[in-house]
Every structure is written in C-alpha cells, then in structure tokens.
Coordinates of C-alpha atoms in Angstrom, one line a residue:
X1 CA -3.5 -120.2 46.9
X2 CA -6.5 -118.0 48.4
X3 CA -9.2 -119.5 49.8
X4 CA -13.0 -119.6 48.1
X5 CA -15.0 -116.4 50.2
X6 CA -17.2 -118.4 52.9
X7 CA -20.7 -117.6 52.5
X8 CA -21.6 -116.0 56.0
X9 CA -25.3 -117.6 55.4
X10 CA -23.2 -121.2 55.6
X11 CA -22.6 -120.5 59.1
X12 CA -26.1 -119.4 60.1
X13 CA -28.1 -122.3 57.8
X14 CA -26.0 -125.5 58.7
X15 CA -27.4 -128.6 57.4
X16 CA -30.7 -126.2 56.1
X17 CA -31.6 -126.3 52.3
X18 CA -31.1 -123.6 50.2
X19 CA -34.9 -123.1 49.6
X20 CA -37.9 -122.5 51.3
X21 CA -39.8 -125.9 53.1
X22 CA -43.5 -126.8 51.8
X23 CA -46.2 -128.5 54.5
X24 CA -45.0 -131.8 52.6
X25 CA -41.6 -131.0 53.5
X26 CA -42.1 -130.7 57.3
X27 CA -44.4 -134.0 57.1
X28 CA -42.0 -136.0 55.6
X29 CA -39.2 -134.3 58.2
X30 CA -41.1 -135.1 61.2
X31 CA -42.6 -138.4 59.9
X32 CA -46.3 -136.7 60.3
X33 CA -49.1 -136.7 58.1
X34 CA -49.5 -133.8 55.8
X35 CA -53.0 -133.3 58.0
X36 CA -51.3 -132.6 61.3
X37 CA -49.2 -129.5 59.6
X38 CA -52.2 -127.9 58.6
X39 CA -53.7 -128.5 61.9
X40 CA -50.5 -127.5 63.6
X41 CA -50.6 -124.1 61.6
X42 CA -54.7 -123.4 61.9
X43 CA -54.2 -123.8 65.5
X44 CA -50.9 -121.7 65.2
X45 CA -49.1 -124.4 67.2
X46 CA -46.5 -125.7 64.6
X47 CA -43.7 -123.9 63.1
X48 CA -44.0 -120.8 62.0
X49 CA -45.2 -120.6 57.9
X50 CA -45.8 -117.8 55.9
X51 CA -47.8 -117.2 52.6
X52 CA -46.2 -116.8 48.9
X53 CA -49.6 -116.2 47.5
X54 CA -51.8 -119.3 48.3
X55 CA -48.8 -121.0 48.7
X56 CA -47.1 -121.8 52.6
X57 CA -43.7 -121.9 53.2
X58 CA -41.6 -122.6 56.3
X59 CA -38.2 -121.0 56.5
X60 CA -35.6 -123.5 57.5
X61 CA -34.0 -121.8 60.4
X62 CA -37.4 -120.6 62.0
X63 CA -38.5 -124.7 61.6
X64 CA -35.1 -126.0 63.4
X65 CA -35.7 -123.0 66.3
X66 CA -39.5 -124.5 66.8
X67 CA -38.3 -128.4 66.8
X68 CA -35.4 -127.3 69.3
X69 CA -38.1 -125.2 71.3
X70 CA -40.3 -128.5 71.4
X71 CA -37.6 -130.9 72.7
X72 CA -36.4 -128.3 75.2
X73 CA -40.0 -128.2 76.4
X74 CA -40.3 -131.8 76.5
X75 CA -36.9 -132.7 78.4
X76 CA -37.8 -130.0 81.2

C-alpha cells in the first residue's frame, strides 16, 4: 500500500484552520472583547490583519507568531 501525499502546508499550519481568522475569531481565541482587536489593530499593536475589501482577516500562522512573540516578551 502507498501512502496518501502529505500536504507540505500540514507541516507548516499545525493545529491552524484551513481559512482565514475574522476580528471575532481572534476575540473568542484570546477570550477578548471584539473592541480590544480593533483597538489592537488601529494602534497596530495586535496581530497582524489584512483587508479583503472592507473585510479584515488574520492569517493563522502570522496570529500564532504574534501570540508566541507576546509570551516570549512577557516571560523575559
């Protein structure tokens, strides 16, 4: 029997969901209210978002990197 191709992006987005993250999505992750993202991003202190039209989204990857940045921070 021959094994199923691995999908290289498996490897790189561990535990990440296949789509995109909305502000709601990275309130309810971080147990914060939906205000503090926006604040986070007009002050350009959150993770980094990005704009589908008037719509934000947060890449997966790019919101683990920041959360791993702040604890990093925070135990040094």
């Amino acid at each position: 029997m021959t094994k199923p191709p691995i999908d290289p992006r498996a490897t790189l987005r561990a535990g990440l969901p296949d789509r995109y993250l909305t502000p709601e999505d990275i309130a309810v992750m971080l147990a914060v209210p939906i205000e503090t993202v926006y604040h986070w991003r007009k002050r350009r202190i959150g993770p980094p978002g990005f704009r589908v039209g008037r719509h934000v989204r947060y890449d997966p990857a790019a919101v683990r990197d920041w959360i791993d940045q702040q604890t990093d921070r925070d135990t040094a």
